[in-house]
Amino acid sequence: MKKNTVLGLEVPCGPNGVSVITVLQAIQGYYGYLPEEALEKAARELKVPLIDFYSVATFYKNFRLAPQGRREVVTCAGTACHVRGSEKITEEISRTLGVDISSTTEDGEYSLKCVNCVGACALAPLIIVDGRYYGQMTPLKVRRLFSDNPTKTEQTVSSGLSK
Amino acid sequence: MDLEAPKIKSAEEFFYIQRNYQKQYRDNNRFIAICGDTGCTARNSKAILGSLDRCLKEKDLSETVGARFTGCLGLCESGPLVIVYPEEILYHRVIPDDMPEIVEETVQAGRIIDRLIYRDPSSGEKYAYARGLPFYKKQVRNLLSGNWKTDPTKIEDYIAQGGYEALVKAVTEMSPGEVVQEVKEARLRGRGGAGFDAGLKWEECFKASGRKFIICNADEGDPGAFMDRSLLEGNPHAVLEGLIIGAYATDAREGVVYIRSEYPTAVEKIKTAINRAKELGLVGDDILGSGFGIQIYLSIGAGAFVCGETSALIASVDGRVGEPVQKPPRLVQQGYLDRPTVVNNVETLANVPHIIKQGAENYRATGTEASSGTKIFSLVGKVNNTGLVEVPLGMTLREIIFEIGGGIKEGKAFKAVQTGGPSGGCLPASYLDLPTDFESLTEVGSMMGSGGMIVMDEDTCMVDLAGYFLKFLADESCGCCFTCREGISRLLELVQNISCGRGSLDQLDLLKELAEVVKDSTLCGLGQTAPNPVLSTIKYFEDEYRVHILQNKCPAGVCRALITFEIIESYCNGCGLCKKNCPSDAITGEQKKPHYIDKDQCDKCGICFSTCRNEAILKQ
Ligand SMILES: Cc1cc2nc3c(=O)[nH]c(=O)nc-3n(C[C@H](O)[C@H](O)[C@H](O)COP(=O)(O)O)c2cc1C
Ligand code: SF4
Ligand code: SF4
Ligand code: SF4
Ligand code: FES
Ligand code: FES
C-alpha cells in the first residue's frame, strides 16, 4: 500500500507506506469508531481483503466497532493502581453509571474503558474522564464525581489532589 | 528570541550554533522549571505555568526570568513540582496561586517559602534545595538530569547542554565499527527486559548488507512502569540522538519509533523532536556532511502488550496482527520486511550518547562489572516517594525503597517488592539487601525487566497479586500457543479458587507443576515468563497461600470471599455515615443507635470501613 490517503483521510506512512493499522487508526480518528461501511470502502479502495481489517481490528484493544459514548471514562488497572485498590474504583464506576467495562450506557452518554497503566502511577488509583485525570480516587470520590453536581465535585477532587 | 536555524552541514557549523544556543541559555540562568510531565499536568501544572507567565508579564520580568515546562522531575508523589534556578530550590504541591508569591519572595527577595518546601514524611525534616533531598541524594541521574533543565520541545536547550555532541563525534570522527566497539566495551545491556548486549546486536546487524532498519521500542507495556514515557516526554532528543547513532553504527538508513497510544504526550514530544532535528539537518540525508543519512518514522501502537516482544512488534509496525514468530531466524538477520533489524528499548538508546561522549571506560565506572551504567526505576505502590529514580546498577533494594523511596506509606510494614512486571517476581523482606542487577534478580526468581518496581505493604495479598498478573497475561496472550492460552487461564482458575476459599493443598502442587509446563512449552517471552509471579509468590509466601486454603482467611484482608465486615456495637455512635454510603443497602440502624451489617446483603466493597470515623467497623 503506497498511497497516503484513504477515503480522503490522510494516513501517516511508514517505511513501507501505509498499513492496515494506520488506515484503521485514521478511520477511527475521524469517526470515533470503525463503521462497517467505511471499512468496506477502504478495503475496496486499497484492494485489501476486508477480513484483514477485521482481524486486526479485533486483535488490538484500541479499535472499536461500535460508536462511543459522548463521555469517556477510563479506569487504570495497572499494577500500581491495583495495589492501591483500583478494582473497587472500577466497580463503583460501573455501579454508579450502570455500565460494564468496554461498553456504553444505554443513553449513549458514558463509555467505560479499562487500561493497564497510563504512566501516572504516582496518582494511583486514577481515572480519566474526558481526558482529565483524577488521582487518589476512592469509591466515595467516584460517587461524588458522577453525582448531579459536577462543579462541586471537581473542586473537591482537585483540592484533594493538590493539597 | 529564536535564532534562524539553517541546516547544519559540518561539525564546525554545529559548534558555532551550539555556542549561540549556550549564550542564550546562560543569559537565562534565572529561570523557573515547572514539571510538565503527565503526573504533574494531571495535577494542574499547566495552570501553574499560566499563572507564572502572567505574573512575570505584570512585573515586567519576562526578559530576565525564564519559565520552562520540563519533563518529569522525579518526585511525582509530591507534584506539582517547581524548581527555582539557579539555586535549585524545590517547591512541592504547588498551586497556581502560589506563583506570584514564589516570584516576589524567592526570585525577587531571595527568601525561601517555608510552606512549600519538602518535608520528609518519616523524619519530618525540611529540605529547601533539591539536591539535598534524600530522594535525590543517593541517585545518579545521568539520563534524567536532562529532564531538570530542558524544555523538551526545544532542541536549542538540548544542544546548549551538550546534546548532539555525541552524534557529531560519532559521524565525523568515528567509523561505524568504532562506535560499535565503544558500545561493546561499555557493556551496555538492553534496558527493555532481557539485558542483551546492545553492542553485540549492533555488530551483527552492521555485518549484514543491504537495506536495514533500527526500531526504538517505546511500547512500555509493563503496567506500573513509566520510565520510557518520562524519557520521551522529558528528553526526547536524547532518545533520538541514541537512535541516530545506533543507525549509524549498524548502517540502517531507516528508523522507526514504535510507541504505545496510551502515551499521547510522549507521541507529540517525539514527533516535535524529530521535526526539529530534521530542520537542523540532524535527521535526513547527509547528516553533518558525513554522507550518512536516516529517515525516521513513527508507528503508534494499537493496544496489545505482546507487541512489546520484538517479532510481534515488527508485525505490528507492518500493520499486521501482533503475533510473535519462531526464532531463528533472528531479527538481526531477518526482521522488518525480512530485512536485518535492530530493536532497542528507549532507555538503552538514551544511554548511547553518554557512552560515546564520555567513552566506554568512564561509562563503566558506574554500576557493576557485569551490569554497567545506571537504571531508571519507576518506584510505585505503597512507598512514600513514588516517582522516577535513577541509580547505579547494583544498588540494593533497601537503599532504593527505604533511603530514596522514604519507606512505606503510613508507617506500615514492608511486605514485598515486585520487579520485572508481569514477567517478574515478588521478593520478600529477606532479599532487601540484594543488589539490583540483571543476574542477581534472575537468580532469585524475579527479573530486572524494564524497571517497574512495585512496593507492597502488609495490606497487599500475595494470592490476589498472583491472580492479578495471571489475569493480565491471560487477557494479553496472543493465543497462538496452546499452553500459553489454556495454561495461563488454568493457572488463573487455580489461583482464583484459592482466593475464594475453594483451594486445596493438591491444587497448590498442581499450580507449581503446571507453571513449569507453561514455562517450557511456549513460544515467546510472554508465555515463558508468565508463571514467574505465581512461582515467586508461592516460593516466598507459601504460608499465605496455606492460610487461604486451610483456614479460609485472607490475612491481608483483600480476598473478598474470605473477609467479613462487622460493626462493633460499643464503638458505634450511630452517626449513620456508613448507612448513607453503603452501595448495597446492607446497613441498618436508627440515628444515634448502634448500626448493623447484614452479611448476606454486604458486597464487601469496604466503603463503610474507610468512612467510619470511629473505627467501629471490623474487617476480618
Ligand atoms: C511480552 C513481552 C513484552 C515486552 N515489552 C517490551 C516493552 O514494552 N518495551 C521494551 O523495550 N521491551 C519489551 N520487551 C522486550 C523486547 O522483546 C526486547 O527484548 C527489547 O525491546 C530489546 O531492546 P533492548 O535490548 O534494548 O532491551 C518485551 C518482551 C516480551 C516477551
Ligand atoms: S507464548 Fe503466548 S503470547 Fe507468546 S506467542 Fe505463544 S500464545 Fe502468543
Ligand atoms: S459510620 Fe461508624 S459510627 Fe457511624 S453508624 Fe456507621 S459504624 Fe456507627
Ligand atoms: S462493605 Fe460495602 S457493601 Fe458491605 S456493608 Fe460496608 S459499605 Fe455496605
Ligand atoms: S498503574 Fe495506573 S497509572 Fe500506572
Ligand atoms: S510527573 Fe512531575 S515530578 Fe514526575
Tab-separated table of C-alpha atoms in Angstrom, chain A residues 1-2 12-22 24-25 52 54-63 76-88 91-92 95 101 113 115-124 126 128 132-136 138-140 143 158 160-163, chain B residues 38-39 42-43 76-77 93 95 98 115-116 211 213 223-226 229 254 256 260-263 297 300-307 316-323 336-337 380-383 386 409 454-456 460 464-465 468-469 472 476 478 560 580-581 583-584 603-605 607 611:
chain	number	residue	atom	x	y	z
A	1	MET	CA	0.000	0.000	0.000
A	2	LYS	CA	1.895	3.047	-1.188
A	12	PRO	CA	0.789	8.586	8.001
A	13	CYS	CA	3.332	6.475	6.137
A	14	GLY	CA	5.950	4.126	7.491
A	15	PRO	CA	8.946	2.791	5.563
A	16	ASN	CA	6.515	0.537	3.726
A	17	GLY	CA	3.805	3.112	3.028
A	18	VAL	CA	0.501	2.950	4.860
A	19	SER	CA	-0.522	-0.181	6.755
A	20	VAL	CA	-3.770	-1.780	7.834
A	21	ILE	CA	-3.215	-0.403	11.339
A	22	THR	CA	-2.522	3.156	10.240
A	24	LEU	CA	-7.775	1.867	10.827
A	25	GLN	CA	-6.301	4.500	13.115
A	52	ASP	CA	-7.643	-8.339	7.135
A	54	TYR	CA	-11.450	-7.163	10.854
A	55	SER	CA	-8.751	-9.482	12.151
A	56	VAL	CA	-6.549	-6.512	13.009
A	57	ALA	CA	-9.461	-4.506	14.418
A	58	THR	CA	-10.405	-7.304	16.780
A	59	PHE	CA	-6.860	-8.206	17.803
A	60	TYR	CA	-5.942	-4.760	19.094
A	61	LYS	CA	-7.763	-3.311	22.046
A	62	ASN	CA	-7.869	0.266	20.838
A	63	PHE	CA	-10.172	-0.384	17.922
A	76	CYS	CA	-6.493	2.261	35.211
A	77	ALA	CA	-5.908	-1.327	36.271
A	78	GLY	CA	-2.111	-1.206	36.120
A	79	THR	CA	-0.161	-2.805	38.946
A	80	ALA	CA	0.435	0.415	40.855
A	81	CYS	CA	-3.253	1.251	40.695
A	82	HIS	CA	-4.220	-2.323	41.550
A	83	VAL	CA	-2.223	-2.447	44.769
A	84	ARG	CA	-3.808	0.830	45.752
A	85	GLY	CA	-7.301	-0.523	45.245
A	86	SER	CA	-8.315	0.242	41.646
A	87	GLU	CA	-10.657	-2.717	41.455
A	88	LYS	CA	-13.071	-1.096	43.847
A	91	GLU	CA	-16.619	-1.422	40.348
A	92	GLU	CA	-18.032	1.741	41.829
A	95	ARG	CA	-22.344	0.659	39.618
A	101	ILE	CA	-16.153	-2.324	31.251
A	113	LYS	CA	-12.809	1.611	29.362
A	115	VAL	CA	-6.492	0.237	30.633
A	116	ASN	CA	-3.251	-1.069	32.088
A	117	CYS	CA	-1.207	1.895	33.257
A	118	VAL	CA	-1.244	5.342	31.733
A	119	GLY	CA	2.127	6.099	33.266
A	120	ALA	CA	0.939	8.430	36.008
A	121	CYS	CA	1.268	5.865	38.783
A	122	ALA	CA	2.001	8.495	41.438
A	123	LEU	CA	-1.669	9.390	41.210
A	124	ALA	CA	-2.772	5.806	41.733
A	126	LEU	CA	-6.583	7.075	38.974
A	128	ILE	CA	-9.534	9.745	33.384
A	132	ARG	CA	-8.990	14.891	32.639
A	133	TYR	CA	-7.067	12.938	35.289
A	134	TYR	CA	-8.454	12.314	38.734
A	135	GLY	CA	-5.952	10.801	41.120
A	136	GLN	CA	-6.013	9.120	44.530
A	138	THR	CA	-11.789	6.369	46.416
A	139	PRO	CA	-15.205	4.820	45.797
A	140	LEU	CA	-16.745	7.816	47.538
A	143	ARG	CA	-19.750	8.701	43.539
A	158	SER	CA	-8.872	18.575	42.636
A	160	GLY	CA	-7.897	16.613	47.310
A	161	LEU	CA	-5.169	16.279	44.748
A	162	SER	CA	-3.124	19.344	45.146
A	163	LYS	CA	-3.155	19.994	48.852
B	38	THR	CA	1.810	13.601	32.742
B	39	GLY	CA	1.904	13.163	36.530
B	42	ALA	CA	-2.739	15.800	35.776
B	43	ARG	CA	-2.470	17.922	38.876
B	76	CYS	CA	5.964	12.669	41.305
B	77	GLU	CA	4.323	11.865	44.623
B	93	ARG	CA	2.467	20.561	45.848
B	95	ILE	CA	-0.940	25.518	43.165
B	98	ASP	CA	1.456	30.221	44.788
B	115	ARG	CA	5.226	26.329	53.468
B	116	LEU	CA	6.154	24.990	50.053
B	211	ARG	CA	18.536	-2.325	3.456
B	213	PHE	CA	16.160	-0.986	9.989
B	223	PRO	CA	1.828	-1.890	33.954
B	224	GLY	CA	3.174	0.322	36.707
B	225	ALA	CA	6.221	1.447	34.761
B	226	PHE	CA	6.723	4.828	33.176
B	229	ARG	CA	7.383	7.587	28.806
B	254	GLU	CA	15.566	3.863	8.191
B	256	VAL	CA	11.071	3.639	13.442
B	260	ARG	CA	2.065	2.994	22.577
B	261	SER	CA	-1.040	5.049	22.028
B	262	GLU	CA	-1.734	5.376	25.747
B	263	TYR	CA	1.067	7.965	25.789
B	297	TYR	CA	9.079	7.200	11.132
B	300	ILE	CA	1.751	4.142	17.025
B	301	GLY	CA	0.599	1.018	18.800
B	302	ALA	CA	-2.984	-0.078	18.948
B	303	GLY	CA	-3.130	-1.650	22.377
B	304	ALA	CA	-1.543	-5.071	22.732
B	305	PHE	CA	1.016	-5.903	25.412
B	306	VAL	CA	2.541	-8.698	23.378
B	307	CYS	CA	3.628	-6.157	20.748
B	316	SER	CA	2.614	-4.523	14.246
B	317	VAL	CA	4.846	-1.935	12.559
B	318	ASP	CA	3.908	-3.676	9.355
B	319	GLY	CA	0.237	-3.245	10.255
B	320	ARG	CA	-0.481	-6.881	10.949
B	321	VAL	CA	-1.809	-8.793	13.914
B	322	GLY	CA	0.936	-8.816	16.561
B	323	GLU	CA	1.746	-12.482	16.910
B	336	TYR	CA	11.053	-5.956	9.410
B	337	LEU	CA	10.197	-6.518	5.732
B	380	VAL	CA	5.436	2.943	42.832
B	381	GLY	CA	2.879	1.302	45.059
B	382	LYS	CA	2.877	1.661	48.836
B	383	VAL	CA	6.050	3.693	49.045
B	386	THR	CA	6.502	7.490	44.413
B	409	LYS	CA	3.390	4.717	53.360
B	454	ILE	CA	6.151	-2.012	42.845
B	455	VAL	CA	6.333	-1.867	46.599
B	456	MET	CA	3.765	-3.715	48.657
B	460	THR	CA	-1.368	-6.473	49.828
B	464	ASP	CA	-4.552	-11.766	44.878
B	465	LEU	CA	-1.446	-10.275	43.274
B	468	TYR	CA	-3.818	-10.097	39.078
B	469	PHE	CA	-0.783	-10.820	36.904
B	472	PHE	CA	-3.393	-9.595	32.869
B	476	GLU	CA	-2.829	-10.335	26.698
B	478	CYS	CA	-1.952	-13.664	21.626
B	560	ARG	CA	-13.461	-10.837	49.196
B	580	LYS	CA	-25.726	6.551	53.899
B	581	ASN	CA	-22.736	5.451	51.815
B	583	PRO	CA	-23.956	0.943	47.910
B	584	SER	CA	-25.710	-2.325	48.736
B	603	ASP	CA	-20.914	-6.687	48.856
B	604	LYS	CA	-17.642	-6.233	50.766
B	605	CYS	CA	-16.774	-3.058	48.974
B	607	ILE	CA	-16.642	1.775	51.807
B	611	THR	CA	-15.742	6.087	56.031
